[in-house]
Short mmCIF file of N, CA and C in Angstrom, two decimals:
data_model
loop_
_atom_site.label_atom_id
_atom_site.label_comp_id
_atom_site.label_asym_id
_atom_site.label_seq_id
_atom_site.Cartn_x
_atom_site.Cartn_y
_atom_site.Cartn_z
N MET A 23 -15.95 7.83 8.18
CA MET A 23 -16.39 7.66 6.81
C MET A 23 -16.76 6.18 6.61
N THR A 24 -17.86 5.92 5.97
CA THR A 24 -18.31 4.54 5.77
C THR A 24 -17.54 3.88 4.64
N LYS A 25 -17.57 2.56 4.64
CA LYS A 25 -16.93 1.78 3.58
C LYS A 25 -17.53 2.15 2.22
N GLU A 26 -18.84 2.33 2.18
CA GLU A 26 -19.52 2.67 0.93
C GLU A 26 -19.07 4.04 0.41
N ALA A 27 -18.89 5.00 1.32
CA ALA A 27 -18.43 6.33 0.92
C ALA A 27 -17.00 6.27 0.36
N ILE A 28 -16.17 5.45 0.99
CA ILE A 28 -14.79 5.30 0.51
C ILE A 28 -14.79 4.67 -0.87
N ILE A 29 -15.58 3.62 -1.07
CA ILE A 29 -15.66 2.95 -2.38
C ILE A 29 -16.18 3.92 -3.43
N ASP A 30 -17.16 4.76 -3.08
CA ASP A 30 -17.65 5.78 -4.02
C ASP A 30 -16.53 6.73 -4.43
N ILE A 31 -15.70 7.14 -3.47
CA ILE A 31 -14.56 8.01 -3.79
C ILE A 31 -13.62 7.28 -4.73
N PHE A 32 -13.37 5.99 -4.48
CA PHE A 32 -12.48 5.22 -5.35
C PHE A 32 -13.03 5.12 -6.76
N ARG A 33 -14.33 4.95 -6.89
CA ARG A 33 -14.93 4.89 -8.24
C ARG A 33 -14.84 6.25 -8.93
N GLN A 34 -15.17 7.31 -8.19
CA GLN A 34 -15.15 8.66 -8.77
C GLN A 34 -13.77 9.09 -9.23
N THR A 35 -12.73 8.65 -8.52
CA THR A 35 -11.36 9.05 -8.84
C THR A 35 -10.65 8.07 -9.77
N GLY A 36 -11.32 6.99 -10.17
CA GLY A 36 -10.72 6.00 -11.06
C GLY A 36 -9.75 5.06 -10.37
N VAL A 37 -9.83 4.99 -9.05
CA VAL A 37 -8.95 4.11 -8.29
C VAL A 37 -9.35 2.65 -8.49
N MET A 38 -10.65 2.34 -8.44
CA MET A 38 -11.10 0.96 -8.55
C MET A 38 -11.37 0.63 -10.02
N LEU A 39 -10.59 -0.33 -10.54
CA LEU A 39 -10.73 -0.78 -11.92
C LEU A 39 -11.26 -2.21 -11.93
N GLU A 40 -12.02 -2.53 -12.96
CA GLU A 40 -12.54 -3.88 -13.11
C GLU A 40 -12.12 -4.44 -14.46
N GLY A 41 -11.74 -5.73 -14.48
CA GLY A 41 -11.26 -6.38 -15.69
C GLY A 41 -10.48 -7.63 -15.32
N HIS A 42 -9.33 -7.85 -15.99
CA HIS A 42 -8.46 -9.00 -15.71
C HIS A 42 -7.06 -8.46 -15.51
N PHE A 43 -6.56 -8.54 -14.28
CA PHE A 43 -5.31 -7.88 -13.93
C PHE A 43 -4.27 -8.85 -13.39
N LEU A 44 -3.03 -8.60 -13.75
CA LEU A 44 -1.88 -9.29 -13.19
C LEU A 44 -1.34 -8.40 -12.09
N LEU A 45 -1.40 -8.91 -10.85
CA LEU A 45 -0.97 -8.14 -9.69
C LEU A 45 0.54 -8.24 -9.50
N THR A 46 1.11 -7.30 -8.77
CA THR A 46 2.54 -7.31 -8.47
C THR A 46 2.95 -8.63 -7.83
N SER A 47 2.06 -9.22 -7.05
CA SER A 47 2.34 -10.49 -6.38
C SER A 47 2.45 -11.66 -7.35
N GLY A 48 2.03 -11.45 -8.61
CA GLY A 48 2.00 -12.53 -9.59
C GLY A 48 0.63 -13.18 -9.71
N ARG A 49 -0.26 -12.85 -8.78
CA ARG A 49 -1.61 -13.41 -8.81
C ARG A 49 -2.47 -12.62 -9.79
N HIS A 50 -3.63 -13.17 -10.15
CA HIS A 50 -4.57 -12.53 -11.06
C HIS A 50 -5.82 -12.14 -10.29
N SER A 51 -6.51 -11.07 -10.75
CA SER A 51 -7.73 -10.63 -10.08
C SER A 51 -8.64 -9.92 -11.08
N ASP A 52 -9.93 -9.84 -10.75
CA ASP A 52 -10.87 -9.11 -11.59
C ASP A 52 -11.03 -7.65 -11.16
N ARG A 53 -10.33 -7.28 -10.07
CA ARG A 53 -10.33 -5.88 -9.62
C ARG A 53 -8.91 -5.43 -9.36
N TYR A 54 -8.69 -4.16 -9.63
CA TYR A 54 -7.36 -3.57 -9.40
C TYR A 54 -7.56 -2.22 -8.73
N MET A 55 -6.76 -1.95 -7.73
CA MET A 55 -6.83 -0.67 -7.03
C MET A 55 -5.63 0.17 -7.46
N GLN A 56 -5.88 1.18 -8.27
CA GLN A 56 -4.82 2.05 -8.78
C GLN A 56 -4.77 3.30 -7.89
N CYS A 57 -4.14 3.16 -6.72
CA CYS A 57 -4.13 4.24 -5.75
C CYS A 57 -3.33 5.46 -6.21
N ALA A 58 -2.51 5.31 -7.22
CA ALA A 58 -1.81 6.48 -7.76
C ALA A 58 -2.83 7.53 -8.20
N LYS A 59 -3.97 7.07 -8.71
CA LYS A 59 -5.04 8.01 -9.10
C LYS A 59 -5.57 8.77 -7.90
N LEU A 60 -5.63 8.11 -6.75
CA LEU A 60 -6.10 8.75 -5.53
C LEU A 60 -5.18 9.91 -5.16
N PHE A 61 -3.87 9.68 -5.28
CA PHE A 61 -2.90 10.68 -4.86
C PHE A 61 -2.83 11.90 -5.78
N GLN A 62 -3.60 11.89 -6.87
CA GLN A 62 -3.75 13.10 -7.69
C GLN A 62 -4.59 14.15 -6.96
N HIS A 63 -5.32 13.72 -5.97
CA HIS A 63 -6.25 14.58 -5.26
C HIS A 63 -5.73 14.81 -3.84
N ALA A 64 -5.06 15.91 -3.64
CA ALA A 64 -4.40 16.19 -2.36
C ALA A 64 -5.39 16.21 -1.19
N ASP A 65 -6.58 16.74 -1.41
CA ASP A 65 -7.54 16.83 -0.32
C ASP A 65 -7.99 15.44 0.14
N ILE A 66 -8.19 14.52 -0.80
CA ILE A 66 -8.60 13.16 -0.45
C ILE A 66 -7.43 12.42 0.18
N SER A 67 -6.25 12.56 -0.41
CA SER A 67 -5.05 11.91 0.14
C SER A 67 -4.83 12.35 1.57
N GLU A 68 -4.97 13.63 1.81
CA GLU A 68 -4.79 14.17 3.16
C GLU A 68 -5.78 13.54 4.13
N ARG A 69 -7.03 13.43 3.71
CA ARG A 69 -8.08 12.88 4.58
C ARG A 69 -7.78 11.42 4.94
N PHE A 70 -7.39 10.62 3.93
CA PHE A 70 -7.10 9.21 4.19
C PHE A 70 -5.83 9.04 5.01
N ALA A 71 -4.82 9.86 4.75
CA ALA A 71 -3.58 9.79 5.54
C ALA A 71 -3.85 10.16 6.99
N LYS A 72 -4.72 11.12 7.19
CA LYS A 72 -5.07 11.52 8.56
C LYS A 72 -5.78 10.37 9.28
N MET A 73 -6.65 9.66 8.57
CA MET A 73 -7.34 8.51 9.16
C MET A 73 -6.33 7.46 9.62
N LEU A 74 -5.28 7.24 8.82
CA LEU A 74 -4.23 6.29 9.22
C LEU A 74 -3.41 6.83 10.38
N ALA A 75 -2.99 8.07 10.28
CA ALA A 75 -2.13 8.68 11.32
C ALA A 75 -2.79 8.61 12.69
N GLU A 76 -4.11 8.77 12.72
CA GLU A 76 -4.83 8.74 14.00
C GLU A 76 -4.80 7.37 14.68
N LYS A 77 -4.44 6.33 13.94
CA LYS A 77 -4.41 4.97 14.49
C LYS A 77 -3.09 4.66 15.20
N PHE A 78 -2.08 5.53 15.03
CA PHE A 78 -0.75 5.23 15.56
C PHE A 78 -0.24 6.38 16.42
N SER A 79 0.56 6.03 17.43
CA SER A 79 1.20 7.04 18.27
C SER A 79 2.60 6.54 18.63
N GLY A 80 3.44 7.46 19.10
CA GLY A 80 4.78 7.09 19.51
C GLY A 80 5.69 6.70 18.37
N ILE A 81 5.42 7.21 17.19
CA ILE A 81 6.20 6.88 15.99
C ILE A 81 7.28 7.95 15.79
N ASP A 82 8.49 7.52 15.38
CA ASP A 82 9.58 8.46 15.12
C ASP A 82 9.73 8.80 13.64
N ILE A 83 9.39 7.85 12.77
CA ILE A 83 9.59 8.05 11.34
C ILE A 83 8.62 7.16 10.57
N VAL A 84 8.20 7.62 9.40
CA VAL A 84 7.30 6.84 8.54
C VAL A 84 8.10 6.41 7.32
N ALA A 85 7.94 5.15 6.93
CA ALA A 85 8.65 4.61 5.77
C ALA A 85 7.66 3.91 4.85
N GLY A 86 7.94 3.97 3.57
CA GLY A 86 7.10 3.27 2.60
C GLY A 86 7.94 2.68 1.50
N PRO A 87 7.46 1.61 0.88
CA PRO A 87 8.16 1.08 -0.28
C PRO A 87 7.84 1.92 -1.51
N ALA A 88 8.86 2.11 -2.35
CA ALA A 88 8.63 2.79 -3.62
C ALA A 88 7.88 1.82 -4.53
N VAL A 89 7.00 2.24 -5.28
CA VAL A 89 6.54 3.58 -5.56
C VAL A 89 5.29 3.89 -4.74
N GLY A 90 4.48 2.87 -4.49
CA GLY A 90 3.17 3.08 -3.89
C GLY A 90 3.16 3.73 -2.53
N GLY A 91 4.21 3.55 -1.74
CA GLY A 91 4.23 4.09 -0.40
C GLY A 91 4.85 5.46 -0.25
N ILE A 92 5.41 6.01 -1.34
CA ILE A 92 6.14 7.28 -1.21
C ILE A 92 5.24 8.44 -0.81
N ILE A 93 4.19 8.67 -1.56
CA ILE A 93 3.32 9.81 -1.27
C ILE A 93 2.59 9.60 0.05
N LEU A 94 2.15 8.38 0.29
CA LEU A 94 1.45 8.10 1.54
C LEU A 94 2.37 8.30 2.74
N ALA A 95 3.63 7.85 2.64
CA ALA A 95 4.59 8.05 3.74
C ALA A 95 4.77 9.54 4.00
N TYR A 96 4.87 10.32 2.94
CA TYR A 96 5.01 11.77 3.09
C TYR A 96 3.81 12.35 3.84
N GLU A 97 2.62 12.03 3.36
CA GLU A 97 1.42 12.66 3.94
C GLU A 97 1.13 12.17 5.35
N VAL A 98 1.34 10.89 5.64
CA VAL A 98 1.13 10.40 7.01
C VAL A 98 2.15 11.06 7.94
N SER A 99 3.40 11.18 7.48
CA SER A 99 4.42 11.82 8.33
C SER A 99 4.09 13.29 8.56
N ARG A 100 3.53 13.94 7.55
CA ARG A 100 3.12 15.34 7.71
C ARG A 100 2.03 15.46 8.77
N GLN A 101 1.10 14.52 8.74
CA GLN A 101 0.02 14.52 9.73
C GLN A 101 0.58 14.30 11.15
N LEU A 102 1.63 13.47 11.26
CA LEU A 102 2.22 13.16 12.56
C LEU A 102 3.31 14.15 12.97
N GLY A 103 3.75 14.98 12.02
CA GLY A 103 4.80 15.97 12.32
C GLY A 103 6.18 15.34 12.50
N ILE A 104 6.44 14.28 11.76
CA ILE A 104 7.72 13.57 11.86
C ILE A 104 8.30 13.34 10.46
N PRO A 105 9.58 12.93 10.37
CA PRO A 105 10.19 12.68 9.06
C PRO A 105 9.64 11.43 8.37
N ASN A 106 9.95 11.33 7.09
CA ASN A 106 9.59 10.13 6.31
C ASN A 106 10.73 9.76 5.39
N ILE A 107 10.77 8.48 5.03
CA ILE A 107 11.73 7.95 4.08
C ILE A 107 11.02 6.93 3.21
N PHE A 108 11.71 6.47 2.17
CA PHE A 108 11.17 5.35 1.40
C PHE A 108 12.29 4.40 1.02
N ALA A 109 11.92 3.14 0.87
CA ALA A 109 12.84 2.10 0.43
C ALA A 109 12.55 1.82 -1.04
N GLU A 110 13.59 1.48 -1.77
CA GLU A 110 13.41 1.14 -3.18
C GLU A 110 14.30 -0.04 -3.53
N ARG A 111 13.99 -0.65 -4.64
CA ARG A 111 14.75 -1.83 -5.03
C ARG A 111 16.11 -1.44 -5.61
N GLU A 112 17.11 -2.20 -5.16
CA GLU A 112 18.45 -2.08 -5.70
C GLU A 112 18.95 -3.51 -5.89
N ASN A 113 19.20 -3.87 -7.14
CA ASN A 113 19.58 -5.26 -7.45
C ASN A 113 18.55 -6.25 -6.94
N GLY A 114 17.28 -5.90 -7.07
CA GLY A 114 16.19 -6.79 -6.69
C GLY A 114 15.84 -6.83 -5.21
N GLN A 115 16.57 -6.08 -4.38
CA GLN A 115 16.33 -6.09 -2.93
C GLN A 115 15.94 -4.69 -2.46
N MET A 116 15.06 -4.62 -1.47
CA MET A 116 14.71 -3.32 -0.89
C MET A 116 15.94 -2.76 -0.17
N ALA A 117 16.16 -1.45 -0.37
CA ALA A 117 17.30 -0.78 0.23
C ALA A 117 16.93 0.66 0.52
N LEU A 118 17.62 1.24 1.49
CA LEU A 118 17.52 2.69 1.71
C LEU A 118 18.60 3.32 0.86
N ARG A 119 18.22 4.22 -0.01
CA ARG A 119 19.16 4.91 -0.89
C ARG A 119 18.98 6.41 -0.67
N ARG A 120 19.58 7.20 -1.51
CA ARG A 120 19.42 8.66 -1.50
C ARG A 120 19.83 9.29 -0.17
N GLY A 121 20.69 8.62 0.57
CA GLY A 121 21.15 9.16 1.84
C GLY A 121 20.22 8.92 3.01
N PHE A 122 19.14 8.15 2.79
CA PHE A 122 18.21 7.86 3.88
C PHE A 122 18.87 6.94 4.90
N THR A 123 18.61 7.20 6.16
CA THR A 123 19.08 6.35 7.26
C THR A 123 17.96 6.24 8.28
N VAL A 124 18.12 5.29 9.15
CA VAL A 124 17.19 5.13 10.26
C VAL A 124 18.02 4.79 11.49
N ASP A 125 17.76 5.49 12.58
CA ASP A 125 18.51 5.27 13.81
C ASP A 125 18.13 3.94 14.45
N LYS A 126 19.11 3.31 15.09
CA LYS A 126 18.81 2.10 15.85
C LYS A 126 17.80 2.44 16.93
N GLY A 127 16.81 1.59 17.05
CA GLY A 127 15.77 1.80 18.05
C GLY A 127 14.66 2.73 17.61
N ALA A 128 14.79 3.34 16.44
CA ALA A 128 13.73 4.24 15.95
C ALA A 128 12.44 3.45 15.77
N ARG A 129 11.34 4.05 16.20
CA ARG A 129 10.02 3.43 16.03
C ARG A 129 9.45 3.87 14.68
N VAL A 130 9.28 2.89 13.80
CA VAL A 130 8.92 3.17 12.42
C VAL A 130 7.51 2.65 12.11
N LEU A 131 6.76 3.47 11.42
CA LEU A 131 5.48 3.07 10.86
C LEU A 131 5.71 2.85 9.37
N VAL A 132 5.39 1.67 8.87
CA VAL A 132 5.52 1.36 7.45
C VAL A 132 4.14 1.52 6.82
N VAL A 133 4.09 2.27 5.71
CA VAL A 133 2.81 2.48 5.02
C VAL A 133 2.95 2.10 3.55
N GLU A 134 1.83 1.67 2.98
CA GLU A 134 1.77 1.23 1.58
C GLU A 134 0.41 1.60 1.04
N ASP A 135 0.32 1.81 -0.26
CA ASP A 135 -0.98 2.15 -0.82
C ASP A 135 -1.93 0.97 -0.79
N VAL A 136 -1.52 -0.18 -1.35
CA VAL A 136 -2.37 -1.37 -1.41
C VAL A 136 -1.59 -2.58 -0.90
N VAL A 137 -2.21 -3.36 -0.04
CA VAL A 137 -1.63 -4.61 0.43
C VAL A 137 -2.47 -5.76 -0.14
N THR A 138 -1.80 -6.68 -0.82
CA THR A 138 -2.45 -7.89 -1.31
C THR A 138 -1.89 -9.09 -0.56
N THR A 139 -0.62 -9.39 -0.77
CA THR A 139 0.05 -10.46 -0.02
C THR A 139 0.93 -9.88 1.08
N GLY A 140 1.23 -8.59 0.99
CA GLY A 140 2.09 -7.94 1.97
C GLY A 140 3.57 -8.10 1.69
N GLY A 141 3.92 -8.62 0.52
CA GLY A 141 5.31 -8.91 0.19
C GLY A 141 6.24 -7.71 0.27
N SER A 142 5.87 -6.60 -0.34
CA SER A 142 6.73 -5.41 -0.32
C SER A 142 6.88 -4.85 1.09
N VAL A 143 5.79 -4.83 1.82
CA VAL A 143 5.84 -4.33 3.20
C VAL A 143 6.74 -5.22 4.05
N LYS A 144 6.61 -6.53 3.89
CA LYS A 144 7.45 -7.46 4.65
C LYS A 144 8.93 -7.25 4.33
N GLU A 145 9.24 -6.96 3.06
CA GLU A 145 10.63 -6.68 2.69
C GLU A 145 11.14 -5.41 3.37
N VAL A 146 10.30 -4.39 3.43
CA VAL A 146 10.69 -3.14 4.09
C VAL A 146 10.86 -3.37 5.60
N ILE A 147 9.95 -4.12 6.19
CA ILE A 147 10.07 -4.44 7.62
C ILE A 147 11.39 -5.15 7.89
N ALA A 148 11.73 -6.15 7.09
CA ALA A 148 12.98 -6.90 7.27
C ALA A 148 14.19 -5.98 7.13
N LEU A 149 14.15 -5.08 6.15
CA LEU A 149 15.24 -4.12 5.95
C LEU A 149 15.40 -3.24 7.19
N LEU A 150 14.31 -2.66 7.65
CA LEU A 150 14.37 -1.76 8.80
C LEU A 150 14.86 -2.48 10.05
N GLN A 151 14.36 -3.68 10.26
CA GLN A 151 14.79 -4.45 11.42
C GLN A 151 16.28 -4.80 11.33
N SER A 152 16.78 -5.06 10.12
CA SER A 152 18.20 -5.37 9.95
C SER A 152 19.07 -4.16 10.28
N LEU A 153 18.48 -2.98 10.21
CA LEU A 153 19.19 -1.74 10.52
C LEU A 153 19.01 -1.34 11.99
N GLY A 154 18.30 -2.16 12.74
CA GLY A 154 18.12 -1.90 14.17
C GLY A 154 16.89 -1.09 14.52
N ALA A 155 16.03 -0.81 13.57
CA ALA A 155 14.81 -0.06 13.84
C ALA A 155 13.75 -1.00 14.44
N GLU A 156 12.80 -0.39 15.12
CA GLU A 156 11.66 -1.13 15.68
C GLU A 156 10.44 -0.77 14.86
N VAL A 157 9.92 -1.72 14.11
CA VAL A 157 8.71 -1.46 13.34
C VAL A 157 7.53 -1.55 14.28
N SER A 158 6.82 -0.43 14.43
CA SER A 158 5.74 -0.33 15.41
C SER A 158 4.36 -0.55 14.83
N GLY A 159 4.24 -0.50 13.50
CA GLY A 159 2.94 -0.68 12.89
C GLY A 159 3.01 -0.60 11.38
N VAL A 160 1.92 -1.01 10.75
CA VAL A 160 1.76 -0.94 9.30
C VAL A 160 0.40 -0.33 9.01
N GLY A 161 0.37 0.56 8.03
CA GLY A 161 -0.89 1.15 7.59
C GLY A 161 -0.95 1.16 6.08
N CYS A 162 -2.16 1.09 5.54
CA CYS A 162 -2.34 1.15 4.09
C CYS A 162 -3.68 1.79 3.76
N ILE A 163 -3.81 2.19 2.52
CA ILE A 163 -5.09 2.70 2.05
C ILE A 163 -6.07 1.54 1.86
N VAL A 164 -5.66 0.52 1.08
CA VAL A 164 -6.53 -0.62 0.80
C VAL A 164 -5.82 -1.91 1.22
N ASP A 165 -6.50 -2.68 2.06
CA ASP A 165 -6.05 -4.02 2.41
C ASP A 165 -6.90 -5.00 1.62
N ARG A 166 -6.35 -5.47 0.49
CA ARG A 166 -7.07 -6.40 -0.39
C ARG A 166 -7.23 -7.78 0.23
N SER A 167 -6.48 -8.07 1.29
CA SER A 167 -6.53 -9.40 1.89
C SER A 167 -7.69 -9.57 2.86
N GLY A 168 -8.38 -8.49 3.17
CA GLY A 168 -9.47 -8.56 4.13
C GLY A 168 -8.98 -8.88 5.54
N GLY A 169 -7.74 -8.50 5.84
CA GLY A 169 -7.19 -8.72 7.17
C GLY A 169 -6.42 -10.02 7.32
N ALA A 170 -6.23 -10.75 6.23
CA ALA A 170 -5.55 -12.05 6.30
C ALA A 170 -4.03 -11.93 6.45
N VAL A 171 -3.45 -10.80 6.06
CA VAL A 171 -1.99 -10.65 6.15
C VAL A 171 -1.61 -10.28 7.58
N ASP A 172 -0.60 -10.96 8.10
CA ASP A 172 -0.12 -10.70 9.46
C ASP A 172 1.32 -10.20 9.38
N PHE A 173 1.54 -8.96 9.82
CA PHE A 173 2.87 -8.37 9.81
C PHE A 173 3.55 -8.49 11.18
N GLY A 174 2.85 -9.02 12.17
CA GLY A 174 3.42 -9.16 13.50
C GLY A 174 3.41 -7.87 14.31
N VAL A 175 2.76 -6.83 13.77
CA VAL A 175 2.62 -5.53 14.43
C VAL A 175 1.20 -5.04 14.14
N PRO A 176 0.72 -4.03 14.87
CA PRO A 176 -0.61 -3.50 14.56
C PRO A 176 -0.72 -3.07 13.09
N PHE A 177 -1.82 -3.45 12.46
CA PHE A 177 -2.04 -3.19 11.03
C PHE A 177 -3.42 -2.56 10.85
N HIS A 178 -3.44 -1.38 10.22
CA HIS A 178 -4.71 -0.67 9.97
C HIS A 178 -4.80 -0.27 8.52
N ALA A 179 -6.00 -0.36 7.97
CA ALA A 179 -6.27 0.04 6.59
C ALA A 179 -7.43 1.01 6.58
N VAL A 180 -7.38 1.98 5.66
CA VAL A 180 -8.52 2.86 5.45
C VAL A 180 -9.69 2.03 4.95
N LEU A 181 -9.40 1.10 4.03
CA LEU A 181 -10.45 0.24 3.49
C LEU A 181 -9.99 -1.22 3.47
N PRO A 182 -10.40 -1.99 4.48
CA PRO A 182 -10.13 -3.43 4.41
C PRO A 182 -11.22 -4.08 3.55
N MET A 183 -10.81 -4.84 2.58
CA MET A 183 -11.79 -5.53 1.75
C MET A 183 -11.15 -6.79 1.19
N GLU A 184 -11.95 -7.82 1.07
CA GLU A 184 -11.42 -9.05 0.49
C GLU A 184 -11.69 -9.01 -1.00
N VAL A 185 -10.62 -8.95 -1.77
CA VAL A 185 -10.72 -9.00 -3.23
C VAL A 185 -10.09 -10.30 -3.66
N VAL A 186 -10.86 -11.15 -4.28
CA VAL A 186 -10.38 -12.47 -4.66
C VAL A 186 -9.26 -12.34 -5.68
N SER A 187 -8.21 -13.12 -5.47
CA SER A 187 -7.14 -13.22 -6.45
C SER A 187 -6.79 -14.70 -6.62
N TYR A 188 -6.18 -15.01 -7.76
CA TYR A 188 -5.93 -16.40 -8.11
C TYR A 188 -4.48 -16.59 -8.53
N PRO A 189 -3.93 -17.78 -8.25
CA PRO A 189 -2.65 -18.09 -8.89
C PRO A 189 -2.93 -18.22 -10.40
N PRO A 190 -1.99 -17.85 -11.25
CA PRO A 190 -2.25 -17.85 -12.69
C PRO A 190 -2.82 -19.17 -13.22
N GLU A 191 -2.33 -20.28 -12.68
CA GLU A 191 -2.78 -21.59 -13.18
C GLU A 191 -4.23 -21.90 -12.81
N ASP A 192 -4.82 -21.18 -11.84
CA ASP A 192 -6.20 -21.40 -11.43
C ASP A 192 -7.12 -20.23 -11.77
N CYS A 193 -6.67 -19.32 -12.59
CA CYS A 193 -7.44 -18.10 -12.87
C CYS A 193 -8.59 -18.38 -13.85
N PRO A 194 -9.84 -18.15 -13.41
CA PRO A 194 -10.98 -18.38 -14.30
C PRO A 194 -11.02 -17.38 -15.46
N LEU A 195 -10.42 -16.21 -15.28
CA LEU A 195 -10.40 -15.22 -16.35
C LEU A 195 -9.46 -15.67 -17.47
N CYS A 196 -8.34 -16.29 -17.09
CA CYS A 196 -7.43 -16.87 -18.09
C CYS A 196 -8.15 -17.99 -18.84
N SER A 197 -8.92 -18.82 -18.10
CA SER A 197 -9.65 -19.93 -18.71
C SER A 197 -10.64 -19.44 -19.76
N GLN A 198 -11.13 -18.20 -19.56
CA GLN A 198 -12.07 -17.62 -20.51
C GLN A 198 -11.35 -16.95 -21.68
N GLY A 199 -10.01 -16.96 -21.63
CA GLY A 199 -9.23 -16.37 -22.72
C GLY A 199 -9.10 -14.86 -22.65
N LEU A 200 -9.45 -14.27 -21.51
CA LEU A 200 -9.35 -12.82 -21.37
C LEU A 200 -7.89 -12.44 -21.10
N PRO A 201 -7.34 -11.50 -21.86
CA PRO A 201 -5.95 -11.11 -21.62
C PRO A 201 -5.81 -10.34 -20.30
N ALA A 202 -4.72 -10.63 -19.58
CA ALA A 202 -4.44 -9.95 -18.31
C ALA A 202 -3.60 -8.71 -18.59
N VAL A 203 -3.89 -7.63 -17.89
CA VAL A 203 -3.09 -6.41 -18.00
C VAL A 203 -2.45 -6.14 -16.65
N LYS A 204 -1.29 -5.48 -16.69
CA LYS A 204 -0.57 -5.14 -15.47
C LYS A 204 -0.46 -3.62 -15.41
N PRO A 205 -1.41 -2.98 -14.72
CA PRO A 205 -1.38 -1.51 -14.66
C PRO A 205 -0.48 -0.95 -13.57
N GLY A 206 0.15 -1.79 -12.76
CA GLY A 206 0.93 -1.32 -11.61
C GLY A 206 2.25 -0.68 -11.98
N SER A 207 3.06 -0.45 -10.96
CA SER A 207 4.29 0.31 -11.11
C SER A 207 5.46 -0.48 -11.64
N ARG A 208 5.31 -1.80 -11.78
CA ARG A 208 6.45 -2.59 -12.23
C ARG A 208 6.34 -3.00 -13.70
N GLY A 209 5.55 -2.28 -14.47
CA GLY A 209 5.53 -2.49 -15.92
C GLY A 209 4.48 -3.45 -16.41
N LEU A 210 4.40 -3.55 -17.73
CA LEU A 210 3.43 -4.42 -18.38
C LEU A 210 4.00 -5.79 -18.62
#
């Protein structure tokens, strides 16, 4: 599938938004990728998860950070025929809850819907490694960094694209007086 075809799907499903956004990373941007809208469409989600799953082999379990990585972890694991788990915040730190465990030496693929700075994925990687797992790769639907983020393992995105983001103090949209909105999973 071409980059243009993927972007068309994102526009048709309301995934790609334009305006002034406050990202989870704290940075500001004129584009926001609301991948939760993508996951409303099981057929499209399945297709993109399959594209990611085909990039990895020898994986024992798929993990994702809550909230953005939950559905993707499920669907990628379904494509690979292996279990999935998700990490979520507990007292501000990523943790495995709900009885989830990972065996020492397990080869884990970490997946996320959108990567900007890679902060959430890096937290999940650190958690898994602290439990003795081997993180074998990272996959995402959209890599907003254009490949600039380095996780120290193979990293594949359905759509790598460079979307400019700014620290709040250097944001030209703020300078224009445009209010920033936070449409993500961590509130307004």
